[in-house]
XYZ file of C-alpha atoms in Angstrom:
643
model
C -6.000 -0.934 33.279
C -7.102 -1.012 29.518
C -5.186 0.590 26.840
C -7.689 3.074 25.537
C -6.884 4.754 28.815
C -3.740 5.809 27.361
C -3.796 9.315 24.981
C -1.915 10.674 22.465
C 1.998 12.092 23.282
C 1.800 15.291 25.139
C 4.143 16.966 22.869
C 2.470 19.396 20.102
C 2.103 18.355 16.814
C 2.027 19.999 13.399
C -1.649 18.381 12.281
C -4.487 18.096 14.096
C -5.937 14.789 15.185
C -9.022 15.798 13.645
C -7.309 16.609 10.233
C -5.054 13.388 9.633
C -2.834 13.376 7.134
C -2.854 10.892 4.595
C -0.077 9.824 2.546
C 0.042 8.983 -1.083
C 0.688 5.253 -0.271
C -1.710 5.030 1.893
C -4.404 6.637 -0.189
C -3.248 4.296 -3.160
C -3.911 1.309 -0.805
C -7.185 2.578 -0.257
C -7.828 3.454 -3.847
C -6.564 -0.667 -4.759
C -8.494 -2.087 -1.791
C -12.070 -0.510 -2.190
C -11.905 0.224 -6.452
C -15.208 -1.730 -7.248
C -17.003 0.242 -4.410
C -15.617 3.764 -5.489
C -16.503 3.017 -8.872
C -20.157 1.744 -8.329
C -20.500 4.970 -6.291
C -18.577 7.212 -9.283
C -21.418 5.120 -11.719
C -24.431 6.392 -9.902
C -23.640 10.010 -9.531
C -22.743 10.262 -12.831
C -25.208 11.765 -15.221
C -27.284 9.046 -17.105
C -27.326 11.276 -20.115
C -23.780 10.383 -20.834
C -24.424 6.938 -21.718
C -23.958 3.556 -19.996
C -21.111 2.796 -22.216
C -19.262 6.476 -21.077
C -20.553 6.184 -17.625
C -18.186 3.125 -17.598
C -15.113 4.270 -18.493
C -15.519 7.949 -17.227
C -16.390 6.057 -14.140
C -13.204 4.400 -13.867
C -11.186 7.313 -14.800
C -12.557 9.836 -12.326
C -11.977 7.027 -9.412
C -7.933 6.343 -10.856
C -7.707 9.860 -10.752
C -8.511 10.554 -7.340
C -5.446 9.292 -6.331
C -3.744 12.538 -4.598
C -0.080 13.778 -5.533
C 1.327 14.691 -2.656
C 0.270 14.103 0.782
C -3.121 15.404 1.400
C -4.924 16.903 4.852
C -8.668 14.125 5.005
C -11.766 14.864 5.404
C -13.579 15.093 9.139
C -15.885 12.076 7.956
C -15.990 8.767 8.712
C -15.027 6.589 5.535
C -18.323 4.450 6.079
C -20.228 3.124 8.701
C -19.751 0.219 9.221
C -16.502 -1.074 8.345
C -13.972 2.019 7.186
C -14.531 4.477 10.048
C -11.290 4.666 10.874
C -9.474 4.845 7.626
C -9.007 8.349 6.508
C -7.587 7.402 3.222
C -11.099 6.018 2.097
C -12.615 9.289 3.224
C -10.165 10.993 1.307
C -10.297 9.233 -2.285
C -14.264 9.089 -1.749
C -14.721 12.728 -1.662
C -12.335 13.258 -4.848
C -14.771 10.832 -6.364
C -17.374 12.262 -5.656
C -16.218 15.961 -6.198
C -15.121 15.051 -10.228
C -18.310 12.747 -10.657
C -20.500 15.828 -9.495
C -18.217 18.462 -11.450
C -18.638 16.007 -14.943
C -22.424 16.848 -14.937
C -22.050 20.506 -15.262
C -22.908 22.278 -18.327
C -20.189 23.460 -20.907
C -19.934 27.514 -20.465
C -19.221 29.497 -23.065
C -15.931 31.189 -22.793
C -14.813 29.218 -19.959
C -12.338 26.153 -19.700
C -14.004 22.822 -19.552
C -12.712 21.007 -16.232
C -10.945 17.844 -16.972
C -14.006 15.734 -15.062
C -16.304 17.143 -17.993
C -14.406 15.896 -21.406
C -14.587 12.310 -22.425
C -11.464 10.477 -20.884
C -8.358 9.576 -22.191
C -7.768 6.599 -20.155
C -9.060 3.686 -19.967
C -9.830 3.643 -23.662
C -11.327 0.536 -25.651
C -11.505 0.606 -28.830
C -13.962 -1.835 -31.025
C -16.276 -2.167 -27.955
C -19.364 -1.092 -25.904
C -18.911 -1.818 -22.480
C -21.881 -1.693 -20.111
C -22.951 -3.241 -17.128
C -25.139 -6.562 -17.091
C -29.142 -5.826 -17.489
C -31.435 -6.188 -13.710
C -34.716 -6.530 -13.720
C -37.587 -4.188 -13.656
C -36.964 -2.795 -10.104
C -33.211 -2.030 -10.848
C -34.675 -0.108 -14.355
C -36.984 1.939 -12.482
C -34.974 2.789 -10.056
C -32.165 3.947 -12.849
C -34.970 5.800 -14.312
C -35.839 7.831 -10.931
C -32.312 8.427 -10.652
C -32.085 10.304 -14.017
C -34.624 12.514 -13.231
C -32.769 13.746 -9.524
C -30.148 16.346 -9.698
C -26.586 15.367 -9.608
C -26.288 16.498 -5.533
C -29.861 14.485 -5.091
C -28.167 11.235 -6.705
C -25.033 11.589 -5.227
C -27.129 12.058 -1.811
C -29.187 9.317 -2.662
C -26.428 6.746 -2.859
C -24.133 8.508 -0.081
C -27.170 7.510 2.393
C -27.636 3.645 0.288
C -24.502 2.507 -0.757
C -22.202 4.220 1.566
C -24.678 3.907 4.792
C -23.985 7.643 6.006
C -26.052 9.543 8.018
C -27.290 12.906 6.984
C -25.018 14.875 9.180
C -22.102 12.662 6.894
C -24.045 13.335 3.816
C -24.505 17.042 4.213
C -20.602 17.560 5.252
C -19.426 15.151 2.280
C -21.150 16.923 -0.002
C -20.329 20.648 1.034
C -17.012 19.271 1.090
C -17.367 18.516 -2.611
C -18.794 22.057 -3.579
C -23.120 21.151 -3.218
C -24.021 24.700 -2.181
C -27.321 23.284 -0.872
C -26.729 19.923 0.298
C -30.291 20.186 2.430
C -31.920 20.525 -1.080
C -30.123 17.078 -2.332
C -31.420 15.465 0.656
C -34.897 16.287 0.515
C -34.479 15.665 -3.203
C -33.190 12.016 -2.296
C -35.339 11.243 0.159
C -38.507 11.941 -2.323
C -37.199 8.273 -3.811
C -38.130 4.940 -2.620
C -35.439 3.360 0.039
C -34.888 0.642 -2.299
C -30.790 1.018 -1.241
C -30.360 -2.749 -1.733
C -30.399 -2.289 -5.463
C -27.612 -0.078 -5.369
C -25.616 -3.365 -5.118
C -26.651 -4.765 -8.102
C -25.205 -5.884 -11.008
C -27.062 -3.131 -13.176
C -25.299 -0.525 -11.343
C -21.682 -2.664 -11.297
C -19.380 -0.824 -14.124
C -16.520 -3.703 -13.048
C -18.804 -6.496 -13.618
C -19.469 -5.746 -17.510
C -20.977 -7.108 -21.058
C -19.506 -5.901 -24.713
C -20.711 -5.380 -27.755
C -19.408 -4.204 -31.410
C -19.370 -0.426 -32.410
C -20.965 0.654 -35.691
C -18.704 -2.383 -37.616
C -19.515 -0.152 -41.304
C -18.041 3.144 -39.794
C -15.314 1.786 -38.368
C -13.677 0.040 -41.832
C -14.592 3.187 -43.290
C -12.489 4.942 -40.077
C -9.700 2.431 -41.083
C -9.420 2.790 -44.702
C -8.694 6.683 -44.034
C -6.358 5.677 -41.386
C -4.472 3.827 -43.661
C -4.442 6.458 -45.915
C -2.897 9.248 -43.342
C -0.467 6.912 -42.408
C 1.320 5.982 -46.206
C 1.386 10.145 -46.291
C 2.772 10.224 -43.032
C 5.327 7.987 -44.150
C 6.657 9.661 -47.243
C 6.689 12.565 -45.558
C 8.890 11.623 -42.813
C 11.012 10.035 -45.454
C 11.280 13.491 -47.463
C 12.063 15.241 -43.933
C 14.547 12.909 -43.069
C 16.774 13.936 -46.158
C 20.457 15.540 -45.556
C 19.899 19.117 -45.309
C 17.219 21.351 -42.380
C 14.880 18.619 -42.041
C 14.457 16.155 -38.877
C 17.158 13.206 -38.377
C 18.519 11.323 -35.588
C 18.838 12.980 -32.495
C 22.806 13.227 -32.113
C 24.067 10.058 -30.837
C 21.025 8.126 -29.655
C 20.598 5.087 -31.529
C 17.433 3.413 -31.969
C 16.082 1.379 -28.777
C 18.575 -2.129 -28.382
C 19.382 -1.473 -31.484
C 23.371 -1.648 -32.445
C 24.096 -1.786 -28.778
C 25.361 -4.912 -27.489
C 24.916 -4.492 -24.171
C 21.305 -3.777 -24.218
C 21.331 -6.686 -26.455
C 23.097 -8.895 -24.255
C 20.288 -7.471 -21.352
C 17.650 -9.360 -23.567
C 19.515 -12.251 -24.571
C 17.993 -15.129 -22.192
C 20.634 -17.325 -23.255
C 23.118 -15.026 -21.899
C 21.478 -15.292 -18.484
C 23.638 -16.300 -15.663
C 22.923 -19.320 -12.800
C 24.973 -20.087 -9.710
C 25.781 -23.652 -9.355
C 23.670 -25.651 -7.119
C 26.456 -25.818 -4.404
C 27.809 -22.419 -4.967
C 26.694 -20.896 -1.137
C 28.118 -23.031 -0.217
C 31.976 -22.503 -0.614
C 31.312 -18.685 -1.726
C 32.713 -15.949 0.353
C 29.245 -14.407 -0.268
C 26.068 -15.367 1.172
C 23.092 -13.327 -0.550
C 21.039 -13.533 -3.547
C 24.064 -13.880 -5.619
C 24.796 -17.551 -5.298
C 21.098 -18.379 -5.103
C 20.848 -21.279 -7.677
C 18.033 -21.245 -10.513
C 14.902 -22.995 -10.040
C 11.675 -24.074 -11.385
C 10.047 -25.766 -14.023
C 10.376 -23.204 -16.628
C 14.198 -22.474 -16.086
C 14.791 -23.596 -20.054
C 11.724 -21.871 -21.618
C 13.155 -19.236 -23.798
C 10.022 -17.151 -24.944
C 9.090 -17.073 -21.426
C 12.357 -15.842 -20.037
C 12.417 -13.762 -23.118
C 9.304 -11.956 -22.303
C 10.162 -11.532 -18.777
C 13.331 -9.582 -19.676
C 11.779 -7.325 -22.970
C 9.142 -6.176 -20.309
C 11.372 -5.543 -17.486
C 13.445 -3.369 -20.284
C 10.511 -1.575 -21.308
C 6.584 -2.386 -19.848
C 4.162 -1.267 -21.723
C 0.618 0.505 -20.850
C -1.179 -2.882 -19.512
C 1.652 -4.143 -17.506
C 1.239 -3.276 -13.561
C 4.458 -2.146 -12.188
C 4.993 -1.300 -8.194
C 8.468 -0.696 -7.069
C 9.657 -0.206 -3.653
C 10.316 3.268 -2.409
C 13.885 4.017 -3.729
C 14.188 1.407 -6.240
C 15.292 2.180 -9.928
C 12.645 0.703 -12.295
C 15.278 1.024 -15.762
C 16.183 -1.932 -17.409
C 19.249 -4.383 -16.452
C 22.741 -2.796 -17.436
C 23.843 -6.341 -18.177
C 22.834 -10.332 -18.282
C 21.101 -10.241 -14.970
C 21.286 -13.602 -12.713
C 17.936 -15.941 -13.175
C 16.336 -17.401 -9.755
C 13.689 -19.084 -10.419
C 11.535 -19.474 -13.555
C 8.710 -21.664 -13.381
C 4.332 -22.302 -12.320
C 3.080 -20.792 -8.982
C -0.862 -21.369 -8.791
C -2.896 -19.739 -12.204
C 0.292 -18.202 -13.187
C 4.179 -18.156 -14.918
C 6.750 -16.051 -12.792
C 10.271 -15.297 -12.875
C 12.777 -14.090 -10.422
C 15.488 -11.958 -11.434
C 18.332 -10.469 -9.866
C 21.404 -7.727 -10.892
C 22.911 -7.093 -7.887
C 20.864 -4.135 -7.336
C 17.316 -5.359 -6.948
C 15.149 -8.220 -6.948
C 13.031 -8.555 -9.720
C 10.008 -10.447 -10.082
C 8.032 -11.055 -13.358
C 4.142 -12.772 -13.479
C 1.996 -13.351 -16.175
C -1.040 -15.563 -16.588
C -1.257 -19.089 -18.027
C -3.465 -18.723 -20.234
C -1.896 -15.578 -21.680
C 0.198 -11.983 -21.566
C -2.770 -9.982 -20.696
C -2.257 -8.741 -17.093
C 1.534 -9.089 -16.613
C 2.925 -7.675 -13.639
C 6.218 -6.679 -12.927
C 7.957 -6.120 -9.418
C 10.995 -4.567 -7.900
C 12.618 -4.515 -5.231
C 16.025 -3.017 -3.712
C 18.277 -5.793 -2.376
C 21.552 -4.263 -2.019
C 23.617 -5.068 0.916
C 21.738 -7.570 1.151
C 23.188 -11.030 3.587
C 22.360 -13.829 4.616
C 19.821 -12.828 7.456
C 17.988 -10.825 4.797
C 18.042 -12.858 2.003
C 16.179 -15.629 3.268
C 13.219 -16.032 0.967
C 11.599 -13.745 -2.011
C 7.536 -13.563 -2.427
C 6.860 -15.777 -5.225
C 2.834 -14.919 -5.536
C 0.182 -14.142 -3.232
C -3.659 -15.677 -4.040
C -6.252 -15.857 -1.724
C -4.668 -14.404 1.458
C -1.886 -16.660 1.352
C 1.965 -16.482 -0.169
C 4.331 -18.863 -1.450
C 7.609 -18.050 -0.544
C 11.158 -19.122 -2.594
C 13.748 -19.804 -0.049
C 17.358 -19.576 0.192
C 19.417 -22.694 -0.456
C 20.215 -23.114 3.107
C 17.155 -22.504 4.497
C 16.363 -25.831 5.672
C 12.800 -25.805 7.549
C 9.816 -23.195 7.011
C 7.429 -22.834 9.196
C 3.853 -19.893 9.969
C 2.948 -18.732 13.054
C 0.683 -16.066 14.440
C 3.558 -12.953 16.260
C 0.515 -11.791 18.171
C 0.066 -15.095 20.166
C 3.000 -16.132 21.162
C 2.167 -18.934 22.726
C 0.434 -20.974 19.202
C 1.976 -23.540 17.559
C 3.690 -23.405 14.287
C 2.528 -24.460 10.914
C 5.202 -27.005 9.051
C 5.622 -25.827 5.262
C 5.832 -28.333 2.874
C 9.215 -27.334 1.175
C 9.646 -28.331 -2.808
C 12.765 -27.052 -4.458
C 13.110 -24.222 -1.873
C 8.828 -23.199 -2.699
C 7.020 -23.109 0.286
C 3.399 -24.293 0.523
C 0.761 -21.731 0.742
C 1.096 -19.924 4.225
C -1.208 -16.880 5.529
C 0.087 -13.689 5.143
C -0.702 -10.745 7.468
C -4.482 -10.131 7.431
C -5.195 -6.303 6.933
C -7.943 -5.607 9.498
C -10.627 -2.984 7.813
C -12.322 -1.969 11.374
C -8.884 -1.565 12.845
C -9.260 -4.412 15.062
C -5.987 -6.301 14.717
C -5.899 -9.786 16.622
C -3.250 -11.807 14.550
C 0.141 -11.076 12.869
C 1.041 -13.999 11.099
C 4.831 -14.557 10.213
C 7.263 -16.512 8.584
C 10.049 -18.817 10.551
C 13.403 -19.920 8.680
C 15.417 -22.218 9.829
C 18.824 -22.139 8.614
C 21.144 -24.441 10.713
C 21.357 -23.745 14.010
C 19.724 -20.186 13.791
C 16.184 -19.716 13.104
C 14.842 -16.200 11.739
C 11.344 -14.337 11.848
C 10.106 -12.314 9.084
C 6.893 -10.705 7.695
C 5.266 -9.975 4.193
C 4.616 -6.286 4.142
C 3.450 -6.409 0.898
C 7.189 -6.172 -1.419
C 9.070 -8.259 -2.676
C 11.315 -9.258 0.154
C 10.084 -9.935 3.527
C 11.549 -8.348 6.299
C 13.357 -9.534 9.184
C 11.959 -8.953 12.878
C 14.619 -8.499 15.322
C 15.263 -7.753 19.143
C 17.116 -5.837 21.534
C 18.972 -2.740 22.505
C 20.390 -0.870 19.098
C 24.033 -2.359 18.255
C 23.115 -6.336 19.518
C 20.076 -6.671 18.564
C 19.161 -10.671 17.555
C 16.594 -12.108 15.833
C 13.040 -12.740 17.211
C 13.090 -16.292 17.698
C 12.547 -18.084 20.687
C 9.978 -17.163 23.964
C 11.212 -14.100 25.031
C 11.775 -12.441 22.425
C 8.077 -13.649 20.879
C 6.615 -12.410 24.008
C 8.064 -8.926 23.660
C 7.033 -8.877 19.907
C 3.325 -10.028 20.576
C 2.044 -7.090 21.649
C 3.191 -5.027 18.950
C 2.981 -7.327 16.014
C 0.167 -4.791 14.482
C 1.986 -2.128 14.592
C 3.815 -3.529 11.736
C 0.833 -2.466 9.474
C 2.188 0.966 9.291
C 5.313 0.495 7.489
C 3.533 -1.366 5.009
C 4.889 -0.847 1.206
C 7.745 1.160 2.308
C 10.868 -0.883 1.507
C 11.515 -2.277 5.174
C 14.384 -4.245 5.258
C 14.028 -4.909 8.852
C 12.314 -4.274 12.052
C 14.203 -4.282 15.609
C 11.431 -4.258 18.835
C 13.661 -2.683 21.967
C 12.101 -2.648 25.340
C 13.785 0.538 26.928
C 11.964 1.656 29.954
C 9.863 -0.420 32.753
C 7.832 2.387 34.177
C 6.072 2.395 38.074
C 2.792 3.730 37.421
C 0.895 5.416 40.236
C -2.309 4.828 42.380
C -0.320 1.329 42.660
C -1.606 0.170 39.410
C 1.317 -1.615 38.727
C 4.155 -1.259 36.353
C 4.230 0.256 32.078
C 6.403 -1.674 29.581
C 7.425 1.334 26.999
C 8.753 -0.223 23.641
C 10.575 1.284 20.697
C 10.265 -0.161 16.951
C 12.690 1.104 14.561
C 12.238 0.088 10.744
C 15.437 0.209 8.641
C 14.416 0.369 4.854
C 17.151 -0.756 1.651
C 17.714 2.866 0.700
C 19.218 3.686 4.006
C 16.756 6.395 4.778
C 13.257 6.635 5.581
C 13.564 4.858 8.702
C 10.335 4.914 11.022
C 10.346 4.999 14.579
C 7.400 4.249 17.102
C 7.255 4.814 20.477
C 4.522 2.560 22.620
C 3.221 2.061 25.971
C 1.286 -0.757 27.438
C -0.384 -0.941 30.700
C -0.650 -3.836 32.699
C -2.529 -6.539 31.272
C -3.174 -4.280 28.090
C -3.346 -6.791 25.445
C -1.491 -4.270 22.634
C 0.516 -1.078 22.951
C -0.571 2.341 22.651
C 1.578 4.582 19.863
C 2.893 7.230 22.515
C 4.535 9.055 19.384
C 6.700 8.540 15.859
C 9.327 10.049 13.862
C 10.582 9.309 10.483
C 14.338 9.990 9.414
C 15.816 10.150 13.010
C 18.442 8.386 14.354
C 16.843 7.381 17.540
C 16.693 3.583 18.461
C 19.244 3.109 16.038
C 22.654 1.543 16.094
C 24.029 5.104 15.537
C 22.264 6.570 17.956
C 20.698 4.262 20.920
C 18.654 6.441 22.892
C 14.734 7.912 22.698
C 12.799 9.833 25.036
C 8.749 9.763 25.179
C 5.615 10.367 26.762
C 2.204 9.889 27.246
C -1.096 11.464 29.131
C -2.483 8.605 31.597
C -5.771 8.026 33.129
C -5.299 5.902 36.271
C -8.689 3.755 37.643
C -9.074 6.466 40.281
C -9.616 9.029 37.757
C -6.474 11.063 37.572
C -4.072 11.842 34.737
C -0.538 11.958 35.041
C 2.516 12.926 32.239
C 4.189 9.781 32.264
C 7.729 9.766 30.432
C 10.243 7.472 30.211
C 13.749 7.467 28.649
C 16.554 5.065 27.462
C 18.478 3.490 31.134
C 21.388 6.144 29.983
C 19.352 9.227 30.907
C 20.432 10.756 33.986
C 17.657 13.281 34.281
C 14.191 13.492 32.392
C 12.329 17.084 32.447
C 8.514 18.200 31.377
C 8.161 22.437 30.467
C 5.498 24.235 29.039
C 1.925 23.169 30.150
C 3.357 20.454 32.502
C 6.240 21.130 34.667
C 8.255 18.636 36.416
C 11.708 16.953 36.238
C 13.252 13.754 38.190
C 16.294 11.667 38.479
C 17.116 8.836 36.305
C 15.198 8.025 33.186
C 12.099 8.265 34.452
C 9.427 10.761 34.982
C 6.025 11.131 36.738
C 3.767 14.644 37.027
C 0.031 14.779 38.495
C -1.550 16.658 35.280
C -5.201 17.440 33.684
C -6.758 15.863 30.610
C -5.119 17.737 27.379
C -2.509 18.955 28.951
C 0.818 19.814 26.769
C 4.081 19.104 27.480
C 7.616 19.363 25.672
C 9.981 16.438 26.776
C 14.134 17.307 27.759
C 16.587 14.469 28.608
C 20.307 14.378 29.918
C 22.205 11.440 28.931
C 25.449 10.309 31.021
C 27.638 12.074 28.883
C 26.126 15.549 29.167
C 23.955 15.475 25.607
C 20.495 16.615 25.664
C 18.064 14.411 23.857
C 14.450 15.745 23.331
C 11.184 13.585 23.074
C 10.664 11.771 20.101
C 8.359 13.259 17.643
């Protein structure tokens, strides 16, 4: 029995399969993952008449900006082939792309509002500089020159077919999709051109991969000198406004940023930072991130801890923030506590916390340019899940800092149970580089790897999913569940382990696996294992809840359905109810449901009728067949099926 016999949930849902929805996040993480690629392809279906220098930066603007709002029905076309044919967030951001690069080559109208695509940008901007991509040779040159004499549909056909390997069905839908109103005319347009696609991927048509040069250096002092100018009369004017009387003053009682306020002050002040003494966990009532000592090499550099706190006060434009879903990103109300302060691979960092979050601050060695600047939501935190902080990631690996009484650190692979583990050298409480989860492209998951802590006589599992703060795998029923160490509980985690690749990014604080049904299955093909995973986030709500089957010998389980912001498999509320459409070996489907071992009754209504004793339920069915799901309990509740 394989487990692409098993289908989707019989219960309806709001979207169709066809028409996934794609979340924000997971259309940023597309965006971040594949930017050089979307803005090769933004390059080439821009108009050539703009300018390489332009082309550039409106090329990078159109792709940052195809970043949805709000959660966003994708496309019905495969994000490439090979490679992202499963990933409707790709699909999703690629058509935007393509949409505002086709939409910048329109004429101006008269009496008509210029779309946004069509004016120069407004960010990035450089100032000083002509960026444009590195020269090719003569075949890249007259291929550029072809290209600016096609139409924008033709080019953007052109490189759909080259760059992005789609067929023409995928090229004709992507581009009705973006507004073409002849997409058969682009094709035949594009396929007038020499198949030289390889030279798509060269570095004449790479706007990432770039060369500068001065602007017009006699215009620009003359540019500054009148600057200068409108700025003294700017001055004196605001000084003559500023008078007693109608003009402008200070806005009540706002004072001027950290200035005259000493607790902002005191925020800054990295001589007013506070460090728990090495032994402090020790004796403490507490165990968390509070009595976490400092360390590093860098713990007494002043500018650098100085820096870390001005920008976690107030970033500016060029430093890269992320914060986890539900985490302020303000400044600290007070001297926060310093962690660690010292070199991780090609960069400075610094750990802060304030009781609130977890904050971590990065900036190159040989420099301030590219900062970055993380946070993370920590309170309530304990000692199960404050066992180690993500100090940087480079290269598919992450160095971890560990708690004080974490005394051994160790990878392994959660999807193979049965590997070894890899020792971690341990310096300080820094871990040596360790693999993090590998995010599969084609959807083909084979390995989960993990983190093991050993902290006396207990030894803890957790996972980088991306943030800050890893979170902690657990198992068991709701209420007692205990941490996934040890054979059985690996076992039960192995097949699952992927699954952990959907709650990416969204401020997990832990994940508990609960086996609640073993399920007969019929034609005597053996016995089901149905599984619940329930991830708690630090903001209390949010939680997301998957329900999975696996068939005998199926090497992963099958997402049988999913609900966000229910109590089910919970501490609060320890029950769940699911189902799933089967195809046995002889060819037959059945409605196989299964609840929690306190349902006294499980019942299918609607397109599938049936009902049975105990908690679970079999029903001879057809192929897309619809069912909703009703439970009894023990003490006379009625549960429905998890959706």
């Amino acid at each position: 029995m394989q487990p692409q016999d098993v289908a989707p949930r019989p219960a309806p849902s709001s979207t169709s399969p066809a028409h996934p929805v794609v979340d924000v996040e997971q259309a940023e993480a597309a965006l971040v993952e594949h930017y050089p690629r979307l803005v090769r392809l933004a390059y080439l279906v821009l108009p050539p008449g703009l300018g390489r220098s332009r082309r550039v930066l409106t090329a990078h603007a159109l792709t940052q900006r195809a970043l949805p709002r709000n959660r966003t029905t994708a496309p019905v076309i495969p994000a490439q082939s090979p490679g992202r044919d499963t990933d409707p967030g790709y699909a999703l951001v690629r058509l935007r792309v393509v949409r505002t690069a086709l939409e910048a080559g329109l004429p101006l109208r008269r009496r008509a509002w210029p779309k946004r695509s069509q004016l120069p940008p407004l960010l990035p901007q450089v100032r000083g500089l002509k960026l444009f991509p590195r020269s090719g040779g003569a075949d890249e040159l007259a291929l550029d020159q072809r290209l600016s004499a096609l139409t924008a549909p033709g080019r953007a056909a052109y490189v759909l077919r080259g760059l992005e390997k789609l067929p023409d069905g995928d090229v004709r839908q992507l581009l009705g999709a973006a507004g073409v109103t002849d997409a058969d005319a682009a094709l035949r347009e594009a396929a007038e051109l020499p198949g030289r696609y390889e030279l798509l991927g060269s570095a004449e048509f790479d706007p990432c991969s770039l060369q500068a040069r001065p602007t017009d250096l006699m215009r620009r002092r003359q540019h500054t000198k009148a600057a200068l100018v409108a700025g003294a009369a700017l001055v004196v004017c605001g000084a003559l406004l500023g008078l007693p009387g109608d003009g402008w003053g200070p806005d009540g009682a706002a004072a001027p940023p950290y200035a005259h306020n000493p607790a902002a002050q005191a925020a800054l002040d990295p001589g007013r930072l506070t460090k728990a003494a090495p032994a402090a966990w020790e004796t403490s009532a507490r165990t968390d991130f509070s009595v976490w000592p400092a360390r590093g090499d860098l713990t007494g550099d002043r500018e650098l801890l100085r820096r870390a706190l001005a920008v976690w006060a107030r970033p500016g434009a060029s430093v890269r923030v992320s914060a986890t879903p539900g985490t302020p990103t303000g400044g600290p109300a007070g001297p926060p506590q310093l962690l660690y302060a010292g070199n991780v691979d090609n960069a400075r960092v610094v750990i802060l916390h304030d009781g609130l979050r977890v904050v971590r601050y990065a900036e190159p060695k040989d420099g301030t340019a590219g900062a970055a600047l993380d946070l993370a939501r920590t309170d309530g935190a304990d000692r199960a899940h404050a066992g180690a902080v993500v100090l940087g990631r480079a290269d598919g690996n992450v160095r971890y800092l560990t708690a004080p009484w974490v005394t051994k650190a160790a990878g392994r692979d959660l999807a193979d149970p049965d590997s070894a583990t890899r020792d971690l050298t341990l310096t300080r409480g820094v871990t040596s580089p360790v693999a993090g989860p590998v995010r599969q492209e084609s959807g083909a998951c084979t390995s989960w790897n993990v983190l093991e802590l050993t902290d006396g006589p207990d030894t803890r599992v957790v996972t980088d999913l991306g943030e800050l703060v890893p979170a902690r795998l657990t198992t068991g029923r709701p209420g007692s569940a205990e941490d996934a160490s040890g054979g059985e509980a690996l076992r039960a985690w192995a097949p699952y382990a992927c699954s952990l690749g959907a709650v990416r990014g969204q401020g997990v604080r832990s994940v508990n696996a609960w086996r609640f049904a073993t399920q007969p299955l019929p034609d005597a093909a053996g016995s089901g294992d149905w599984m619940c995973t329930r991830a708690e986030t630090w903001r209390g709500r949010g939680a997301r809840v998957l329900a999975q089957f696996r068939t005998p010998g199926g090497a992963r389980g099958a997402v049988a359905a999913k609900a966000q912001d229910v109590p089910a498999c919970g501490a609060r509320d320890p029950h769940v109810l699911a189902g799933v459409l089967w195809k046995s070996q002889d060819g037959h489907w059945y409605l196989l449901a299964a609840g929690s071992g306190d349902a006294e009754s499980v019942g299918a209504t609607g397109g599938i009728s049936g009902s049975a004793d105990g908690n679970l339920l079999t029903v001879r069915t057809e192929q897309g067949a619809r069912a909703e799901l009703t439970g009894t309990l023990e003490d006379g509740r009625t549960i429905g099926g998890l959706r």
